[in-house]
Short mmCIF file of C-alpha atoms and ligand atoms in Angstrom, two decimals:
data_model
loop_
_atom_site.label_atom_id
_atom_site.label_comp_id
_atom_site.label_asym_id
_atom_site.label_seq_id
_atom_site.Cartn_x
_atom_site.Cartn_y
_atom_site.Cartn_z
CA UNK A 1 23.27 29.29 -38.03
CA UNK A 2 20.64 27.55 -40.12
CA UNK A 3 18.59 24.89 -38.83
CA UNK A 4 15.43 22.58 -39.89
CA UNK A 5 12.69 21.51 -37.74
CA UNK A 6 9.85 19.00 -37.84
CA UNK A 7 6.98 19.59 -35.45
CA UNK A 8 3.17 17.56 -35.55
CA UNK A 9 0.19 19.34 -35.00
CA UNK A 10 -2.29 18.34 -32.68
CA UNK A 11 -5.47 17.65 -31.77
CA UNK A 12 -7.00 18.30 -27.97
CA UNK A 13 -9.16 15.37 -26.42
CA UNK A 14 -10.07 18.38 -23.74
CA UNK A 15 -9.39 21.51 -25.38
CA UNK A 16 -7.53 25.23 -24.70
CA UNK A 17 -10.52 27.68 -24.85
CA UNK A 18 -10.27 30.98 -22.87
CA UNK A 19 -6.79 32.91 -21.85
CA UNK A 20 -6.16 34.01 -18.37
CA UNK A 21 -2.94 35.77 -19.27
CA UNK A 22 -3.36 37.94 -22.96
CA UNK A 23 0.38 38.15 -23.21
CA UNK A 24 1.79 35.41 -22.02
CA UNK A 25 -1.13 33.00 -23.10
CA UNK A 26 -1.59 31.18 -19.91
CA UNK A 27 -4.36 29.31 -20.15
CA UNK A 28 -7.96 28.97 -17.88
CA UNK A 29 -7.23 25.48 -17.66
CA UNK A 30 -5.19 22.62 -18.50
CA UNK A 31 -5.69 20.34 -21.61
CA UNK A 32 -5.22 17.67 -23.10
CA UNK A 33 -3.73 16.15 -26.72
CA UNK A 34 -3.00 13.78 -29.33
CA UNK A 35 -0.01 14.97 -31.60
CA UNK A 36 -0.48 14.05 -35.21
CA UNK A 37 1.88 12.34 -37.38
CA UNK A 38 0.61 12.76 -40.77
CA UNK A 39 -0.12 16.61 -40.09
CA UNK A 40 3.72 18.19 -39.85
CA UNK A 41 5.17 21.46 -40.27
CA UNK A 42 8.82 21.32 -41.48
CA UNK A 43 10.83 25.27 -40.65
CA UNK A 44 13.97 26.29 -41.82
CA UNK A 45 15.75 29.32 -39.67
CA UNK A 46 18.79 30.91 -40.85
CA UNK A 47 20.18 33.55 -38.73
CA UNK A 48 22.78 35.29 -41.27
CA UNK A 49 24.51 38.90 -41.74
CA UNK A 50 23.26 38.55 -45.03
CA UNK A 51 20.02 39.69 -44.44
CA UNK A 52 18.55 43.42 -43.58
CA UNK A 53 15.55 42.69 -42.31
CA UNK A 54 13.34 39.46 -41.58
CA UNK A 55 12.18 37.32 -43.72
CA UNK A 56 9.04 34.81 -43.26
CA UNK A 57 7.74 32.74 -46.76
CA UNK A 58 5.45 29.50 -47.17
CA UNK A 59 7.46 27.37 -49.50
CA UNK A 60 8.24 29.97 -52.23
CA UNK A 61 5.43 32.44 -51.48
CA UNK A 62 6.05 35.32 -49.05
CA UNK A 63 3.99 35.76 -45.75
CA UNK A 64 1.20 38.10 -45.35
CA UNK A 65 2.84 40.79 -43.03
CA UNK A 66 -0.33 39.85 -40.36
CA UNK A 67 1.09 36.35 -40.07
CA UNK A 68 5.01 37.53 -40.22
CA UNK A 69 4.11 40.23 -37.50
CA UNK A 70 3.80 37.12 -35.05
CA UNK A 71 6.68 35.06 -36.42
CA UNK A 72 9.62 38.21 -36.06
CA UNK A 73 8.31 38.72 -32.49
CA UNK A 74 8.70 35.17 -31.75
CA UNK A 75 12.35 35.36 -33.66
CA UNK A 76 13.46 38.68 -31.20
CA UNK A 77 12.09 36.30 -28.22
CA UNK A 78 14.69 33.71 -29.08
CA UNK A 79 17.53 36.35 -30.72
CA UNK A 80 16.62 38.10 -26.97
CA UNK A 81 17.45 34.90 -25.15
CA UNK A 82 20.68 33.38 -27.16
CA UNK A 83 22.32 37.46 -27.68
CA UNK A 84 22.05 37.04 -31.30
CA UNK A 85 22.22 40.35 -33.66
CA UNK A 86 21.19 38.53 -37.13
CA UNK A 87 17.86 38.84 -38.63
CA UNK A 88 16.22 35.82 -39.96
CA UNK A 89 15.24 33.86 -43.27
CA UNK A 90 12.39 31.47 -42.09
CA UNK A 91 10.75 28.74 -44.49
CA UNK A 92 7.62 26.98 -43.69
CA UNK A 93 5.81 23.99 -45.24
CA UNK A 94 2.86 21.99 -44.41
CA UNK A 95 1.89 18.78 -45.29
CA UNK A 96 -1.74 19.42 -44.40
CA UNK A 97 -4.29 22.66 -45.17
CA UNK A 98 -3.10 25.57 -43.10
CA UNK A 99 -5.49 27.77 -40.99
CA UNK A 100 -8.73 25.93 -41.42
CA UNK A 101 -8.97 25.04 -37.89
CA UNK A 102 -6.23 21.53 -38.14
CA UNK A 103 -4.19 23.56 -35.45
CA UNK A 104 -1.40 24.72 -38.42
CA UNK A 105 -0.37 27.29 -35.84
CA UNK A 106 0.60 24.58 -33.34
CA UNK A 107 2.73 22.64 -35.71
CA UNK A 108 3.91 26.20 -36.87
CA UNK A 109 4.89 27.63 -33.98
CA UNK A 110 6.05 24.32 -32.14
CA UNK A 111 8.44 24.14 -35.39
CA UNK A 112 9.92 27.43 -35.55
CA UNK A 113 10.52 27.47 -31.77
CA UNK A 114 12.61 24.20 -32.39
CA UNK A 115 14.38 25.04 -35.53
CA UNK A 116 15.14 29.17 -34.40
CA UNK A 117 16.49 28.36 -30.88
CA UNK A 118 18.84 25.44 -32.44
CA UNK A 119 20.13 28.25 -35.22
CA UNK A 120 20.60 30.54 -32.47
CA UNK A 121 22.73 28.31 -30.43
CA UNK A 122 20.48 27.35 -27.67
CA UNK A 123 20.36 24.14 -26.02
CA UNK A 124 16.78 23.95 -24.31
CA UNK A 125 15.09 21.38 -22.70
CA UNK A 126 11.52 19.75 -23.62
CA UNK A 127 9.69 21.89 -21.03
CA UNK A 128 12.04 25.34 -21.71
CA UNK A 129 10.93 24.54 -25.68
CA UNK A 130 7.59 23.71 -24.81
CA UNK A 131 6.94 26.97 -22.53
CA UNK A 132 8.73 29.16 -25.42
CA UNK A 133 6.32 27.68 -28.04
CA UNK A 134 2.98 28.55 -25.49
CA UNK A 135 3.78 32.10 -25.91
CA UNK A 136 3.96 31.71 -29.51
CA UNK A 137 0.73 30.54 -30.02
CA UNK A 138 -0.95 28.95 -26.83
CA UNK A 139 -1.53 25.16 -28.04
CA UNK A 140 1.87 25.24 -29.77
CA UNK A 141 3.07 23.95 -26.48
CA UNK A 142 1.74 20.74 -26.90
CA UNK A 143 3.47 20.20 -30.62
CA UNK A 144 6.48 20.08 -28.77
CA UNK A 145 7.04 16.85 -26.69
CA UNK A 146 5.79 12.85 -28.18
CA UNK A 147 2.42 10.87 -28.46
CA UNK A 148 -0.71 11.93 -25.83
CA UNK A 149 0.49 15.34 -24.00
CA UNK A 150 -0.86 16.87 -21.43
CA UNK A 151 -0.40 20.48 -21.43
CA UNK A 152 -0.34 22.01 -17.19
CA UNK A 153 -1.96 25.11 -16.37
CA UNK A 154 0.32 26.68 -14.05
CA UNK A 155 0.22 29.92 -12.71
CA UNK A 156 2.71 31.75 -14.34
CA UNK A 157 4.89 31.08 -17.52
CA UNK A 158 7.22 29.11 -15.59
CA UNK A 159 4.94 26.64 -14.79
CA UNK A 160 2.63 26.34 -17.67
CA UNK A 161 4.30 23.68 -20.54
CA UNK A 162 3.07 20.32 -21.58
CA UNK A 163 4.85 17.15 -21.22
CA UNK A 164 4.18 14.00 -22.54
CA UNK A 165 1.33 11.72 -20.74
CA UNK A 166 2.25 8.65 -22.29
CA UNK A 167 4.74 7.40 -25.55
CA UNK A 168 3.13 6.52 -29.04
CA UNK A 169 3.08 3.34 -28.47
CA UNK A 170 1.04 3.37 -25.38
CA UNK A 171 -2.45 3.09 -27.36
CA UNK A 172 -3.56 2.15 -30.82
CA UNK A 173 -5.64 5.90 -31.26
CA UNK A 174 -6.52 6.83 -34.81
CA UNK A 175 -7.59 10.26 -35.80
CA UNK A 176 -9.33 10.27 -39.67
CA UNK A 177 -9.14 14.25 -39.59
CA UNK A 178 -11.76 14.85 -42.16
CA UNK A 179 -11.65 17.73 -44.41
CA UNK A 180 -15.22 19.55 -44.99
CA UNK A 181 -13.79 22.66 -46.12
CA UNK A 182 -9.84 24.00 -46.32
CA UNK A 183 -10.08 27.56 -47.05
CA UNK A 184 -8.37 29.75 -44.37
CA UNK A 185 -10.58 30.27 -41.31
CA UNK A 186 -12.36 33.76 -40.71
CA UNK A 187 -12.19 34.31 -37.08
CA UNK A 188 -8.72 33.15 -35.93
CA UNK A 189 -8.20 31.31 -32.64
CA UNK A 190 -6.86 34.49 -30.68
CA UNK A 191 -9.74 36.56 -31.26
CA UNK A 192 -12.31 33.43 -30.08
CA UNK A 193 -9.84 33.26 -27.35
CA UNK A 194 -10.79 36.78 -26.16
CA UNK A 195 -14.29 36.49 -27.37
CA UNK A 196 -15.03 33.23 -24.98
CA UNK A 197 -15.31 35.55 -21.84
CA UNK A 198 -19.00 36.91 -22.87
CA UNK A 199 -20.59 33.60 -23.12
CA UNK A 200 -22.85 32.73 -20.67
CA UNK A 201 -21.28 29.13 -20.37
CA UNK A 202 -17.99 30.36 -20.25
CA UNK A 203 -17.65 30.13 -16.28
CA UNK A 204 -20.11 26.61 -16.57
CA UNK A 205 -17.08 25.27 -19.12
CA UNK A 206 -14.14 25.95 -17.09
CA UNK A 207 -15.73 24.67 -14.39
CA UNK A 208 -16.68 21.43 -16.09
CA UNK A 209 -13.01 21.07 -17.89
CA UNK A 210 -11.57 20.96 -14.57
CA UNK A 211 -13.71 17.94 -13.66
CA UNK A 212 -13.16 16.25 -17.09
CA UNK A 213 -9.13 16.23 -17.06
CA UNK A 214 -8.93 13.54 -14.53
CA UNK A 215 -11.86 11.58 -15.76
CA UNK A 216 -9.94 11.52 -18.90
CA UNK A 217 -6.76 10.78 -17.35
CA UNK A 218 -8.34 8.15 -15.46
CA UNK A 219 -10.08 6.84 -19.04
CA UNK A 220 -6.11 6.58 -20.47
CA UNK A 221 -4.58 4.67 -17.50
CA UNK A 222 -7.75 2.17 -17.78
CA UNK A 223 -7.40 2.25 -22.17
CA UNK A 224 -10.85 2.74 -21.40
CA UNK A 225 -11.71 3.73 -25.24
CA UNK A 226 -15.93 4.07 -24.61
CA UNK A 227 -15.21 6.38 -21.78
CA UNK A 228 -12.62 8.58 -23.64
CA UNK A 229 -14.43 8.95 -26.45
CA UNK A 230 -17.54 10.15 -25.00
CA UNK A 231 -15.26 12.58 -22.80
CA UNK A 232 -13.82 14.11 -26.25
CA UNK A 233 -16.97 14.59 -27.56
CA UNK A 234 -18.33 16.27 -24.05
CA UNK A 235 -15.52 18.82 -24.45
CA UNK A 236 -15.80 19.87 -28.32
CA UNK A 237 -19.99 20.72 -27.62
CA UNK A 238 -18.81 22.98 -24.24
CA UNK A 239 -16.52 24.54 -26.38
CA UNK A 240 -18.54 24.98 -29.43
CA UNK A 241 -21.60 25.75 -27.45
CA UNK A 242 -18.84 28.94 -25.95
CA UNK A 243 -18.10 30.01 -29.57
CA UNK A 244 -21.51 30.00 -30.57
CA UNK A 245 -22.58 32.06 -27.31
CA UNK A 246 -19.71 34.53 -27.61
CA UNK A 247 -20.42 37.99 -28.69
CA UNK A 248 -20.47 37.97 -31.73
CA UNK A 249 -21.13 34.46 -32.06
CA UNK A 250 -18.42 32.36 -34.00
CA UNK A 251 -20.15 29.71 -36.28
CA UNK A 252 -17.01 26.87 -37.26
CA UNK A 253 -19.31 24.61 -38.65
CA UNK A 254 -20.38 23.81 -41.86
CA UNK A 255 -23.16 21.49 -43.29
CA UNK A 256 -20.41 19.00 -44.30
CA UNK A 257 -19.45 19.40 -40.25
CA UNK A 258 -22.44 17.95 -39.74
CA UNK A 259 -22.71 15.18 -41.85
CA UNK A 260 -19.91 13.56 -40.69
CA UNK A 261 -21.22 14.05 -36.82
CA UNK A 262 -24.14 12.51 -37.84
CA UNK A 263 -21.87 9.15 -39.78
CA UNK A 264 -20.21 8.98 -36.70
CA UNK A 265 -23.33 9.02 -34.47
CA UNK A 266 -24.71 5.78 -37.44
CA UNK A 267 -21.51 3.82 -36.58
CA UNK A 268 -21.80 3.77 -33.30
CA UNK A 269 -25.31 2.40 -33.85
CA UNK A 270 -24.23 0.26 -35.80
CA UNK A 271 -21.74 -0.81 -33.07
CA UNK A 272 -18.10 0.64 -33.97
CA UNK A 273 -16.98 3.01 -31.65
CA UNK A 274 -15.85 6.23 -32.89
CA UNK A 275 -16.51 9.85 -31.68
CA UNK A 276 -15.68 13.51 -33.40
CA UNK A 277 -13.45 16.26 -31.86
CA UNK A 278 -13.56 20.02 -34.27
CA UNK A 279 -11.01 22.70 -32.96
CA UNK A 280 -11.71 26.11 -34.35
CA UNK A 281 -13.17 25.37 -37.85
CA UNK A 282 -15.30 23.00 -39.84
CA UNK A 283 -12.93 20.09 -40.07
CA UNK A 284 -13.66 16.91 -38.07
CA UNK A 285 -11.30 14.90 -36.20
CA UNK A 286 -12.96 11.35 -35.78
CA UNK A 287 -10.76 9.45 -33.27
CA UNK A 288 -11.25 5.74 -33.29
CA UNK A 289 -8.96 2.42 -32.22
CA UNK A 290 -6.09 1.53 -34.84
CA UNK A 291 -8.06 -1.89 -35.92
CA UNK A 292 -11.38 0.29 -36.75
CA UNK A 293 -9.13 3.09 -38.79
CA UNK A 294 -9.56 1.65 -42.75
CA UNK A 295 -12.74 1.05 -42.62
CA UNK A 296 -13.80 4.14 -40.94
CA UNK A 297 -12.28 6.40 -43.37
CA UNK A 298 -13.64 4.13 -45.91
CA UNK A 299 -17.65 5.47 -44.82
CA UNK A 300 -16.20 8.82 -44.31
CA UNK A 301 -15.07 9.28 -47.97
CA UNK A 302 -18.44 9.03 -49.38
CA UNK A 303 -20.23 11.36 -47.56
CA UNK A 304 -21.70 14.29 -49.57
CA UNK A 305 -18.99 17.61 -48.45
CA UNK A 306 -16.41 15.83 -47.43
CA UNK A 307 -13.17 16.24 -49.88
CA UNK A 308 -10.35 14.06 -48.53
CA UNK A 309 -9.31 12.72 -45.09
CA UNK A 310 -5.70 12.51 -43.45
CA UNK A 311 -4.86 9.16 -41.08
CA UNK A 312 -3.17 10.21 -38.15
CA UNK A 313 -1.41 7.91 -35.58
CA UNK A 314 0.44 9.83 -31.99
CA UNK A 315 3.37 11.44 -33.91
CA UNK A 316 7.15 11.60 -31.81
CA UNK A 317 7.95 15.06 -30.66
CA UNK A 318 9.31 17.94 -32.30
CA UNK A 319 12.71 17.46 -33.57
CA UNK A 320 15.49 18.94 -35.59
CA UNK A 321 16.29 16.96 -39.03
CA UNK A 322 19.06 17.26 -41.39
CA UNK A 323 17.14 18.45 -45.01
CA UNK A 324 17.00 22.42 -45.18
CA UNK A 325 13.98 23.65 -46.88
CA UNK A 326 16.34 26.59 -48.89
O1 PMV B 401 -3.32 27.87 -29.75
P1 PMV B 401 -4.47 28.56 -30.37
O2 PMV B 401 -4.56 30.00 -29.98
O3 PMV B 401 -4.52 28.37 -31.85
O4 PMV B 401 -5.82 27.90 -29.78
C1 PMV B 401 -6.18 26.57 -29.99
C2 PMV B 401 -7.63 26.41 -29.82
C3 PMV B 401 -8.21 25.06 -30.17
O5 PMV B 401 -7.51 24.44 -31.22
C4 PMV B 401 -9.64 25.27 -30.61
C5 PMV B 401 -8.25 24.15 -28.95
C6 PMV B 401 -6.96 23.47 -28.56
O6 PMV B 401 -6.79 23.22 -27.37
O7 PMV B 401 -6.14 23.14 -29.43
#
């Protein structure tokens, strides 16, 4: 009953701001992502007699009892589901900085989902997996299927998963995620979540997001790259301009966040296209075309505050692997 999973994190083009369902974490609207193939989370489950209670570490180091609160409720969710009695030994390693805002809990939670329910026996399809991971941690359920996901509302939990939009290979898309700051986050996603709801542009932004999903969708079937781009970057000032309006007001950015909005503003002046997308931290996810990618990060490097970038192509959906992390 042990079983490994690999799962990408992601990054939305129109983003998951604002719960309609606490529990369940339906979202307000759909959205819509990029899965990342340089930013994975590998898990390791083991379901065994051996063990008296649960067990949650990072590599070698054992969880903060905050973070393995969520990760044993997930486990009874799946234990629940496949009638298994065992507790659980989980493992989790990143191959990118966790909690600064580079969606760590996506990759997380898409992982264990993966890796628990194979350990526990289940056989689940993409969309079962994908709605198990949503109630996880909301944009989990778009670390679960391949390439540029879309992730539907729905109206209940039955109806709210992502699927894949198109493969990999459909478009060249590069995302230079680059990496201002990578100390853990101080207002986590959940609580921005709930926080969203006393902005004043709260009700303007949901109303917009619903008009931007099919422009966007419209922007992929043409490979329209101008018009996508300048939809991303619509989407990440709504939602920002909702964090920074929420009572309290959440501030993500950083003065190194706004460097690198202002290199990417220069090179489209200068006549390459690129355009920035930040989830819930300081980091900046610059998302160009495949042939513009070297050079790109190349400019990025030297600005003053930034300390290293990841290269990220559409990364193939979560899937179970054969190398056990204990
Ligand atoms: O899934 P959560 O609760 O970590 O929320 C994700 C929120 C954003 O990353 C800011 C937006 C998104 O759609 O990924």
């Amino acid at each position: 009953m042990k079983k490994t999973a690999i799962a990408p994190a992601n990054i939305a083009f129109i983003k998951y701001w604002g719960k309609k369902d606490e529990e369940l974490r339906l979202p307000e609207t759909g959205s819509i992502s990029m899965s990342l193939d340089h930013c994975l989370t590998t898990t390791t489950v083991e379901f065994d007699k051996q063990y008296s209670h649960d067990l949650f570490y990072y590599g070698l180091e054992l969880a903060p009892p905050q973070e393995s609160a969520r990760v044993f409720e997930h486990l009874d969710r799946i234990r629940d589901r496949a009638s298994v009695a065992h507790y659980a030994k989980v493992v989790t390693q990143n191959s990118f900085p966790k909690g600064s805002g580079n969606a760590s809990s996506a990759s997380g939670f898409a992982a264990l989902t993966v890796a628990a329910a194979a350990a526990a026996g289940l056989s689940l399809s993409e969309k079962e997996l994908s709605i198990l991971a949503r109630i996880g941690s909301g944009s989990a359920c778009r670390s679960i299927p391949e390439g540029f996901v879309e992730w539907i509302e729905g109206n209940d939990s039955e109806t709210s998963y992502a699927r894949c939009l198109y493969p990999c290979s459909y478009w060249d898309l590069t995302d230079v995620l680059v990496i201002v700051d990578s100390s853990c986050k101080k207002v986590g996603s959940s609580q921005g979540h709930t926080a969203s709801k006393q902005s004043i542009f709260h009700a303007p932004r949901i109303h917009e997001v619903r008009k931007l999903l099919p422009q966007m969708k419209n922007a992929f079937e043409k490979k329209d790259f101008r018009q996508l781009g300048e939809l991303i970057e619509k989407d990440t000032i709504y939602m920002h301009a909702v964090m920074m309006s929420s009572t309290p007001p959440i501030y993500y950015w950083n003065a190194g966040t706004m460097a690198v909005i202002q290199a990417v503003c220069d090179l489209r002046e200068e006549g390459t296209l690129a355009y920035f997308s930040i989830d819930a931290g300081p980091n900046v996810h610059v998302i160009c075309e495949g042939k513009n990618a070297h050079s790109i990060d190349q400019k990025l490097k030297t600005i003053s505050g930034v300390y290293s970038t990841i290269i990220n192509k559409p990364a193939e959906r979560a899937h179970i692997v054969n190398n056990h992390l204990f």
